[in-house]
CSV table of C-alpha atoms and ligand atoms in Angstrom, one decimal:
chain,number,residue,atom,x,y,z
A,22,MET,CA,143.0,71.9,91.6
A,23,PRO,CA,145.2,70.6,88.7
A,24,GLY,CA,147.1,73.3,86.8
A,25,SER,CA,145.1,73.2,83.6
A,26,ALA,CA,141.7,73.4,85.4
A,27,CYS,CA,143.1,76.2,87.5
A,28,ARG,CA,144.2,78.1,84.4
A,29,ILE,CA,140.8,77.6,82.7
A,30,TRP,CA,139.0,78.8,85.9
A,31,SER,CA,141.2,81.9,86.1
A,32,ILE,CA,140.5,82.7,82.4
A,33,VAL,CA,136.7,82.4,83.0
A,34,LEU,CA,137.0,84.5,86.2
A,35,SER,CA,138.9,87.3,84.4
A,36,ALA,CA,136.4,87.2,81.5
A,37,LEU,CA,133.6,87.6,84.0
A,38,LEU,CA,135.3,90.5,85.8
A,39,SER,CA,135.9,92.2,82.5
A,40,LEU,CA,132.2,92.3,81.7
A,41,PRO,CA,131.3,96.0,81.7
A,42,HIS,CA,128.2,95.7,83.9
A,43,LEU,CA,129.9,93.5,86.5
A,44,SER,CA,132.8,95.8,87.0
A,45,PHE,CA,130.5,98.8,87.0
A,46,SER,CA,128.3,97.3,89.6
A,47,GLN,CA,131.4,96.6,91.8
A,48,ASP,CA,132.7,100.1,91.3
A,49,LEU,CA,129.3,101.5,92.2
A,50,ASN,CA,129.1,99.3,95.4
A,51,ARG,CA,132.5,100.5,96.4
A,52,LEU,CA,131.7,104.2,95.8
A,53,VAL,CA,128.4,104.1,97.6
A,54,SER,CA,129.7,102.2,100.6
A,55,ALA,CA,132.6,104.7,100.9
A,56,GLU,CA,130.0,107.5,101.1
A,57,LEU,CA,127.5,105.7,103.4
A,58,ASN,CA,128.7,106.9,106.8
A,59,SER,CA,128.8,110.5,105.7
A,60,LEU,CA,125.5,110.3,103.9
A,61,SER,CA,123.9,108.6,107.0
A,62,ALA,CA,125.1,111.5,109.2
A,63,PHE,CA,123.8,114.0,106.6
A,64,TYR,CA,120.4,112.3,106.7
A,65,LYS,CA,120.2,112.2,110.5
A,66,ASP,CA,121.1,115.9,110.6
A,67,LEU,CA,118.3,116.8,108.0
A,68,HIS,CA,115.9,114.5,109.9
A,69,ALA,CA,116.6,116.2,113.3
A,70,ASN,CA,116.2,119.7,111.8
A,71,PRO,CA,113.2,119.6,109.5
A,72,GLU,CA,111.7,122.7,108.0
A,73,LEU,CA,108.1,123.2,106.7
A,74,SER,CA,107.2,123.9,103.0
A,75,TYR,CA,108.4,127.4,102.0
A,76,PHE,CA,110.7,127.6,105.1
A,77,GLU,CA,113.5,125.3,104.0
A,78,LYS,CA,116.2,127.9,104.4
A,79,ASN,CA,118.8,125.9,106.3
A,80,THR,CA,118.0,122.6,104.6
A,81,SER,CA,118.5,124.1,101.1
A,82,ALA,CA,121.7,125.8,102.3
A,83,LYS,CA,123.1,122.5,103.4
A,84,ILE,CA,122.1,120.8,100.1
A,85,ALA,CA,123.5,123.7,98.1
A,86,ALA,CA,126.8,123.5,99.9
A,87,GLU,CA,127.1,119.7,99.4
A,88,LEU,CA,126.3,120.0,95.7
A,89,ARG,CA,128.9,122.8,95.3
A,90,SER,CA,131.6,120.7,97.0
A,91,ALA,CA,130.7,117.8,94.7
A,92,GLY,CA,131.8,120.1,91.9
A,93,PHE,CA,128.4,121.4,90.7
A,94,GLU,CA,127.7,125.0,89.7
A,95,VAL,CA,125.0,126.0,92.1
A,96,THR,CA,122.3,128.7,91.9
A,97,TYR,CA,120.3,129.3,95.0
A,98,PRO,CA,117.7,130.2,96.1
A,99,VAL,CA,115.5,129.7,93.0
A,100,GLY,CA,111.7,129.7,92.8
A,101,LYS,CA,108.9,132.2,92.5
A,102,TYR,CA,105.6,131.9,94.3
A,103,PRO,CA,102.7,133.7,92.6
A,104,GLY,CA,102.6,137.2,93.9
A,105,GLY,CA,105.8,136.7,95.9
A,106,LYS,CA,103.8,135.6,99.0
A,107,TYR,CA,106.4,133.0,100.1
A,108,THR,CA,110.1,132.7,99.7
A,109,CYS,CA,111.1,129.7,97.6
A,110,TYR,CA,114.4,128.0,98.5
A,111,GLY,CA,115.0,125.9,95.4
A,112,VAL,CA,118.5,124.8,94.6
A,113,VAL,CA,119.6,124.3,91.0
A,114,ALA,CA,123.0,122.6,90.5
A,115,VAL,CA,124.6,122.0,87.1
A,116,MET,CA,127.5,119.8,86.0
A,117,LYS,CA,128.5,120.2,82.4
A,118,ASN,CA,130.6,117.2,81.2
A,119,GLY,CA,130.9,117.4,77.4
A,120,PRO,CA,128.3,116.8,74.7
A,121,GLY,CA,125.3,114.7,75.3
A,122,PRO,CA,121.8,114.7,76.8
A,123,THR,CA,120.7,116.9,79.6
A,124,VAL,CA,119.3,114.9,82.5
A,125,MET,CA,117.6,116.4,85.5
A,126,VAL,CA,117.3,114.7,88.9
A,127,ARG,CA,115.0,116.3,91.5
A,128,ALA,CA,114.6,115.8,95.2
A,129,ASP,CA,112.1,117.5,97.5
A,130,MET,CA,113.3,119.1,100.8
A,131,ASP,CA,110.3,120.0,102.9
A,132,ALA,CA,108.9,118.4,106.1
A,133,LEU,CA,105.3,118.2,107.5
A,134,PRO,CA,103.5,119.8,110.4
A,135,ILE,CA,103.6,116.6,112.5
A,136,GLU,CA,105.0,116.1,116.0
A,137,GLU,CA,107.5,113.2,115.8
A,138,LYS,CA,106.8,110.2,118.1
A,139,THR,CA,109.4,107.7,116.8
A,140,GLY,CA,111.6,108.0,119.9
A,141,LEU,CA,114.7,107.7,117.6
A,142,GLU,CA,118.0,109.2,118.7
A,143,TRP,CA,117.8,111.6,115.7
A,144,ALA,CA,114.1,112.3,116.1
A,145,SER,CA,113.0,115.9,115.5
A,146,ARG,CA,112.0,118.1,118.4
A,147,VAL,CA,111.5,121.1,116.2
A,148,ARG,CA,108.5,123.4,116.4
A,149,MET,CA,108.0,126.3,114.1
A,150,LYS,CA,105.3,128.6,112.8
A,151,ASP,CA,103.5,127.5,109.6
A,152,ILE,CA,102.3,129.7,106.8
A,153,SER,CA,99.2,130.6,108.8
A,154,GLY,CA,101.3,131.7,111.8
A,155,GLU,CA,100.3,128.7,114.0
A,156,GLU,CA,103.1,127.0,115.9
A,157,VAL,CA,103.3,123.3,115.0
A,158,GLY,CA,105.6,120.3,115.6
A,159,VAL,CA,107.7,119.5,112.4
A,160,MET,CA,108.8,116.2,111.1
A,161,HIS,CA,110.2,114.6,108.0
A,162,ALA,CA,107.3,112.1,107.9
A,163,CYS,CA,107.3,111.8,104.1
A,164,GLY,CA,111.0,111.0,103.8
A,165,HIS,CA,112.1,114.1,101.9
A,166,ASP,CA,115.2,114.1,104.0
A,167,MET,CA,116.0,110.7,102.4
A,168,HIS,CA,115.4,112.1,99.0
A,169,SER,CA,117.7,115.0,99.6
A,170,THR,CA,120.4,112.7,101.0
A,171,THR,CA,120.0,110.4,97.9
A,172,LEU,CA,120.4,113.5,95.7
A,173,VAL,CA,123.6,114.5,97.4
A,174,GLY,CA,124.9,110.9,97.3
A,175,THR,CA,124.1,110.6,93.6
A,176,ALA,CA,125.8,113.9,92.9
A,177,ARG,CA,129.0,112.8,94.8
A,178,VAL,CA,129.1,109.4,93.0
A,179,LEU,CA,128.5,110.8,89.5
A,180,SER,CA,131.1,113.4,90.0
A,181,GLN,CA,133.6,110.6,90.8
A,182,LEU,CA,132.4,108.7,87.7
A,183,LYS,CA,132.7,111.6,85.3
A,184,SER,CA,134.8,109.5,82.8
A,185,ARG,CA,131.8,107.2,82.4
A,186,TRP,CA,129.2,109.8,81.3
A,187,SER,CA,128.9,112.7,79.0
A,188,GLY,CA,126.3,115.5,78.9
A,189,THR,CA,124.7,118.0,81.3
A,190,LEU,CA,123.5,116.9,84.7
A,191,ILE,CA,121.1,119.1,86.6
A,192,MET,CA,120.4,118.4,90.3
A,193,ILE,CA,117.3,120.1,91.8
A,194,GLY,CA,116.5,120.6,95.5
A,195,GLN,CA,112.8,121.4,95.4
A,196,THR,CA,110.9,123.5,97.8
A,197,ALA,CA,107.3,122.9,99.0
A,198,GLU,CA,106.3,119.6,97.5
A,199,GLU,CA,103.8,119.0,100.3
A,200,ARG,CA,101.9,122.2,99.4
A,201,GLY,CA,101.9,121.3,95.7
A,202,GLY,CA,103.6,124.6,94.7
A,203,GLY,CA,107.3,123.9,94.6
A,204,ALA,CA,107.7,122.6,91.1
A,205,ARG,CA,105.5,125.4,89.7
A,206,ALA,CA,107.6,127.9,91.6
A,207,LEU,CA,110.8,126.6,90.1
A,208,LEU,CA,109.3,126.6,86.6
A,209,ALA,CA,107.9,130.1,87.1
A,210,ASP,CA,111.4,131.3,88.0
A,211,GLY,CA,112.7,130.1,84.6
A,212,LEU,CA,114.0,126.6,85.3
A,213,TYR,CA,113.5,125.7,81.6
A,214,GLU,CA,114.8,129.1,80.3
A,215,ARG,CA,117.7,129.9,82.5
A,216,TRP,CA,119.1,126.4,82.4
A,217,PRO,CA,119.0,123.8,79.6
A,218,VAL,CA,115.7,122.0,79.1
A,219,PRO,CA,116.2,118.4,80.3
A,220,ASP,CA,115.8,115.6,77.8
A,221,TYR,CA,114.7,113.5,80.7
A,222,ALA,CA,113.8,114.1,84.4
A,223,LEU,CA,114.1,111.6,87.2
A,224,ALA,CA,113.0,111.5,90.9
A,225,LEU,CA,112.4,109.0,93.6
A,226,HIS,CA,110.2,108.7,96.8
A,227,VAL,CA,110.5,106.3,99.8
A,228,ASP,CA,107.8,103.7,100.1
A,229,THR,CA,106.8,101.9,103.2
A,230,GLY,CA,105.1,99.2,101.0
A,231,VAL,CA,108.5,98.1,99.7
A,232,GLU,CA,111.3,96.5,101.7
A,233,ALA,CA,114.5,98.5,102.2
A,234,GLY,CA,117.1,97.5,99.6
A,235,LYS,CA,114.4,97.2,96.9
A,236,VAL,CA,112.9,99.7,94.5
A,237,GLY,CA,109.4,99.8,93.0
A,238,TYR,CA,108.2,101.2,89.7
A,239,CYS,CA,104.9,101.8,87.9
A,240,PRO,CA,104.8,102.5,84.2
A,241,GLY,CA,102.2,105.1,82.9
A,242,TRP,CA,99.8,106.8,85.3
A,243,ALA,CA,101.5,106.3,88.7
A,244,TRP,CA,100.2,109.2,90.9
A,245,ALA,CA,96.9,110.8,90.9
A,246,SER,CA,96.0,114.4,90.2
A,247,VAL,CA,95.0,116.3,93.4
A,248,ASP,CA,92.4,119.1,93.6
A,249,MET,CA,91.3,120.8,96.7
A,250,VAL,CA,87.8,122.2,96.4
A,251,ASP,CA,86.1,124.7,98.8
A,252,ILE,CA,82.4,125.0,98.9
A,253,THR,CA,80.3,127.5,100.9
A,254,ILE,CA,76.7,126.5,100.9
A,255,ARG,CA,74.7,129.6,101.7
A,256,GLY,CA,71.1,129.3,103.0
A,257,VAL,CA,68.9,131.7,104.9
A,258,GLY,CA,69.3,131.7,108.6
A,259,ALA,CA,66.3,131.4,111.0
A,260,HIS,CA,65.3,130.2,114.4
A,261,GLY,CA,65.7,126.5,114.9
A,262,ALA,CA,62.1,126.2,116.0
A,263,ARG,CA,60.8,127.9,112.8
A,264,PRO,CA,62.7,126.3,109.9
A,265,HIS,CA,60.0,127.2,107.4
A,266,GLN,CA,61.2,130.8,107.7
A,267,GLY,CA,64.7,130.1,106.4
A,268,ARG,CA,66.6,127.9,104.0
A,269,ASP,CA,68.6,125.4,106.1
A,270,PRO,CA,72.2,125.1,104.7
A,271,VAL,CA,72.9,122.2,107.1
A,272,VAL,CA,70.2,120.0,105.5
A,273,ILE,CA,71.3,121.1,102.0
A,274,ALA,CA,75.0,120.3,102.9
A,275,ALA,CA,73.9,116.8,103.9
A,276,GLN,CA,72.1,116.3,100.6
A,277,VAL,CA,75.1,117.7,98.7
A,278,ILE,CA,77.6,115.4,100.5
A,279,ASN,CA,75.5,112.3,99.6
A,280,ALA,CA,74.9,113.4,96.1
A,281,LEU,CA,78.6,114.0,95.5
A,282,GLN,CA,79.2,110.3,96.2
A,283,THR,CA,77.3,109.4,93.1
A,284,ILE,CA,79.8,111.1,90.8
A,285,VAL,CA,82.4,108.3,91.0
A,286,SER,CA,79.8,105.5,91.4
A,287,ARG,CA,77.4,106.6,88.7
A,288,GLU,CA,79.1,109.1,86.3
A,289,ILE,CA,82.7,107.8,85.8
A,290,ASN,CA,83.6,104.8,83.8
A,291,PRO,CA,84.2,102.1,86.5
A,292,VAL,CA,87.6,101.2,85.0
A,293,ASP,CA,88.8,104.8,85.5
A,294,PRO,CA,89.8,105.6,89.1
A,295,GLY,CA,88.5,108.7,90.9
A,296,VAL,CA,88.0,109.8,94.5
A,297,VAL,CA,85.7,112.5,95.9
A,298,THR,CA,86.2,112.9,99.7
A,299,VAL,CA,84.5,115.6,101.8
A,300,GLY,CA,87.1,116.0,104.5
A,301,SER,CA,85.7,118.9,106.4
A,302,ILE,CA,82.3,120.4,107.2
A,303,HIS,CA,81.8,123.4,109.4
A,304,GLY,CA,78.7,125.3,110.1
A,305,GLY,CA,76.4,126.7,112.8
A,306,SER,CA,77.0,127.8,116.4
A,307,LYS,CA,74.2,126.6,118.5
A,308,HIS,CA,71.4,124.0,118.8
A,309,ASN,CA,68.6,126.3,118.0
A,310,ILE,CA,70.0,128.5,115.2
A,311,ILE,CA,69.7,127.7,111.5
A,312,PRO,CA,73.0,129.2,110.3
A,313,ASP,CA,73.5,131.3,107.2
A,314,GLU,CA,76.1,129.0,105.7
A,315,VAL,CA,78.0,125.8,105.9
A,316,LYS,CA,81.6,125.3,104.6
A,317,LEU,CA,82.9,122.1,103.0
A,318,GLN,CA,86.4,121.1,102.0
A,319,LEU,CA,86.9,118.4,99.5
A,320,THR,CA,89.8,116.5,98.0
A,321,VAL,CA,89.5,115.1,94.5
A,322,ARG,CA,91.7,112.5,93.0
A,323,SER,CA,91.9,111.1,89.4
A,324,PHE,CA,94.5,110.2,86.8
A,325,THR,CA,93.4,111.4,83.4
A,326,GLU,CA,92.5,115.0,82.7
A,327,GLU,CA,89.2,113.8,81.2
A,328,VAL,CA,88.1,112.2,84.5
A,329,ARG,CA,89.4,115.1,86.5
A,330,GLN,CA,87.3,117.7,84.5
A,331,ARG,CA,84.2,115.5,84.7
A,332,ILE,CA,84.4,115.2,88.5
A,333,LEU,CA,85.1,118.9,88.9
A,334,SER,CA,82.2,119.9,86.7
A,335,SER,CA,79.9,117.4,88.3
A,336,ILE,CA,80.7,118.8,91.8
A,337,GLU,CA,79.7,122.2,90.5
A,338,ARG,CA,76.5,121.0,88.8
A,339,ILE,CA,75.3,118.9,91.7
A,340,THR,CA,76.0,121.5,94.4
A,341,LEU,CA,74.4,124.4,92.4
A,342,ASN,CA,71.3,122.4,91.6
A,343,THR,CA,70.8,120.9,95.0
A,344,CYS,CA,70.8,124.4,96.4
A,345,ARG,CA,68.4,125.5,93.7
A,346,ALA,CA,66.1,122.5,94.4
A,347,ALA,CA,66.1,123.5,98.1
A,348,GLY,CA,64.8,127.0,97.1
A,349,VAL,CA,67.9,129.0,97.9
A,350,PRO,CA,67.5,132.5,96.4
A,351,GLN,CA,69.6,133.3,93.3
A,352,ASP,CA,71.8,135.7,95.2
A,353,ARG,CA,72.6,133.0,97.9
A,354,LEU,CA,73.7,130.3,95.5
A,355,PRO,CA,76.9,128.4,96.7
A,356,ILE,CA,80.4,129.7,96.2
A,357,ILE,CA,82.6,126.9,94.7
A,358,SER,CA,86.4,127.4,94.3
A,359,GLY,CA,89.4,125.3,93.5
A,360,SER,CA,92.7,125.6,95.3
A,361,VAL,CA,96.0,126.9,94.0
A,362,GLU,CA,97.5,123.7,95.5
A,363,TYR,CA,96.4,121.6,92.5
A,364,THR,CA,98.8,118.8,91.6
A,365,PRO,CA,98.5,117.1,88.2
A,366,GLY,CA,98.6,113.4,87.7
A,367,LEU,CA,102.1,111.8,87.2
A,368,TYR,CA,102.6,109.9,84.1
A,369,ASN,CA,105.8,107.8,83.9
A,370,ASP,CA,107.0,107.7,80.3
A,371,PRO,CA,106.7,104.0,79.3
A,372,GLU,CA,109.9,103.9,77.2
A,373,LEU,CA,112.0,105.7,79.8
A,374,THR,CA,110.5,103.5,82.5
A,375,ALA,CA,111.3,100.3,80.6
A,376,SER,CA,114.9,101.3,79.9
A,377,THR,CA,115.5,102.6,83.4
A,378,VAL,CA,114.1,99.5,85.0
A,379,LYS,CA,116.7,97.4,83.1
A,380,ALA,CA,119.4,99.6,84.4
A,381,LEU,CA,118.1,99.4,88.0
A,382,GLU,CA,117.9,95.6,87.7
A,383,SER,CA,121.5,95.4,86.6
A,384,VAL,CA,122.8,97.1,89.7
A,385,LEU,CA,120.2,95.9,92.3
A,386,GLY,CA,119.3,92.5,90.9
A,387,GLU,CA,116.0,91.6,89.2
A,388,ALA,CA,114.4,90.4,92.5
A,389,ASN,CA,115.0,93.8,94.0
A,390,VAL,CA,113.2,95.8,91.4
A,391,VAL,CA,109.4,95.3,91.8
A,392,ARG,CA,106.4,96.5,89.9
A,393,ILE,CA,103.9,98.3,92.1
A,394,LYS,CA,100.4,99.6,91.7
A,395,PRO,CA,99.5,103.3,91.0
A,396,THR,CA,98.6,105.4,94.1
A,397,THR,CA,95.9,108.0,94.6
A,398,GLY,CA,98.5,110.1,96.4
A,399,GLY,CA,99.7,113.3,94.6
A,400,GLU,CA,103.3,114.3,93.6
A,401,ASP,CA,104.2,117.6,91.9
A,402,PHE,CA,107.2,116.1,90.1
A,403,SER,CA,104.5,115.6,87.4
A,404,GLU,CA,104.8,119.3,86.6
A,405,TYR,CA,108.2,119.0,85.1
A,406,GLY,CA,106.8,116.8,82.3
A,407,ARG,CA,103.7,118.9,81.6
A,408,THR,CA,105.3,122.0,80.1
A,409,GLU,CA,105.3,122.6,76.3
A,410,HIS,CA,108.6,120.7,76.1
A,411,LYS,CA,106.9,117.5,77.1
A,412,VAL,CA,110.0,116.2,79.0
A,413,PRO,CA,109.7,112.4,79.6
A,414,ILE,CA,109.8,111.8,83.3
A,415,PHE,CA,110.3,108.7,85.5
A,416,TYR,CA,109.6,108.6,89.2
A,417,PHE,CA,110.3,105.4,91.2
A,418,ARG,CA,110.0,104.3,94.7
A,419,VAL,CA,112.7,103.3,97.2
A,420,GLY,CA,111.8,100.7,99.8
A,421,SER,CA,112.1,101.9,103.4
A,422,ALA,CA,110.4,99.0,105.3
A,423,GLU,CA,112.1,96.6,107.6
A,424,PRO,CA,112.6,93.4,105.5
A,425,GLY,CA,110.2,90.7,106.6
A,426,SER,CA,108.0,93.0,108.6
A,427,ASP,CA,104.2,92.8,108.4
A,428,PRO,CA,103.0,95.4,105.9
A,429,ALA,CA,99.9,96.0,108.0
A,430,SER,CA,102.0,97.0,111.1
A,431,ARG,CA,104.2,99.5,109.3
A,432,PRO,CA,103.6,103.2,110.1
A,433,GLY,CA,102.9,104.8,106.7
A,434,LEU,CA,104.1,108.1,105.2
A,435,HIS,CA,102.7,111.2,107.0
A,436,SER,CA,102.6,109.2,110.3
A,437,SER,CA,104.3,110.5,113.4
A,438,LEU,CA,105.8,107.0,113.8
A,439,PHE,CA,107.2,106.8,110.2
A,440,LYS,CA,110.7,105.3,110.6
A,441,PRO,CA,112.5,104.3,107.4
A,442,VAL,CA,115.3,101.7,107.6
A,443,HIS,CA,117.6,104.4,106.4
A,444,GLU,CA,121.0,102.9,105.5
A,445,PRO,CA,119.8,100.2,103.1
A,446,ALA,CA,117.3,102.7,101.6
A,447,ILE,CA,120.0,105.4,101.1
A,448,THR,CA,122.3,102.7,99.5
A,449,ALA,CA,119.6,101.4,97.2
A,450,GLY,CA,118.5,105.0,96.3
A,451,VAL,CA,121.9,106.2,95.4
A,452,LYS,CA,122.8,103.1,93.4
A,453,ALA,CA,119.4,103.2,91.6
A,454,MET,CA,119.5,106.9,90.8
A,455,THR,CA,123.2,106.7,89.6
A,456,ALA,CA,122.4,103.8,87.4
A,457,ALA,CA,119.3,105.6,86.0
A,458,VAL,CA,121.4,108.7,85.1
A,459,LEU,CA,124.2,106.6,83.6
A,460,ASN,CA,121.7,104.7,81.5
A,461,LEU,CA,120.8,108.0,79.8
A,462,MET,CA,124.2,109.6,79.7
A,463,GLY,CA,126.7,106.8,79.9
A,464,ARG,CA,129.6,106.8,77.4
B,502,ZN,ZN1,104.0,113.7,101.6
B,503,ZN,ZN1,106.6,113.0,99.9
């Protein structure tokens, strides 16, 4: 190359390297790859030693220790279950770094009652008693081990990048997401009183629908509200040969189940999603006995509070009146109850989403940040944005699928075969969450 062309090229190159986003992206790549081996080992250890919701004693201790050694001031355990029935092992870690906004990053820590069948070297062989006292196999089949690892990775990287941000960073290890009570338990224990109320809250979840190395986002309503409803249909027992002497709750239950399917199809605006599923029906003991009662268990999904209330009230109206129409006596009308494991819908703040997506694109590349559809799954991260403080929240997805694999053949979340491609997912997760925080707190 002639001397002058060479000089021009080196000027162009140094100008390119001095661009703030380019050098930041390089710094970030370097920091994350330096942590990857250790984060991968941390992930495998969490994966091999999963703990069920409300039993995350060792997991939370490991996360607390990691956050402490990254320089955070750690309080642990935090969380209050109503009536103190379960211990809550929440972790709250704070790093104060001058004036500026307060940003909260949350990861969940709990595993599921599933026996792992992946055959991985680091597969779980753990069995433990669940809250009902029954012994079950335990597996991180929802990737919360990945979320906790990403939290630790983000904490380590941001503590090394302290000169680039200003404000208060709060890292949360959350108990019992799978039972829908962990976020409420932390809030009930004064999360927004004992520590600064965040100006923004961020979280992520692995996604088998997105390839590892990519992230997905959905502005606005992204996750559904989840209600569990229990119904006891009470009839009047009789001999199976003489049904006219009783009021048959099995026949009434069948009518109720069919009638409930008209709520979404006939009562809800077709452009508003809703789901009513009767997942369990139990009643009776023998061919020739008309039982006294039949029990139903339902899951209800919706996005807006208006649709949710409409579905819940219609379930009550239809069930009550179907029983009345069958001639059930007044004192044997059905018992209908909601569950404490209610999870509200998750609304990604559109402004926060748009600005974070730009930050994610700058570190991962535009092609690796994909828009995805809402899901009727539930996620209690929504709770952090629903207090009187109206904290804007953003929850994105981190791809965990083998690139190029057939989506139909991938074991999904909550499957005993769920097997995320962990290193690219951890790398993308830490880079994305770090960029998301710096977007809000960067100097
Ligand atoms: Zn899950
Ligand atoms: Zn999950």
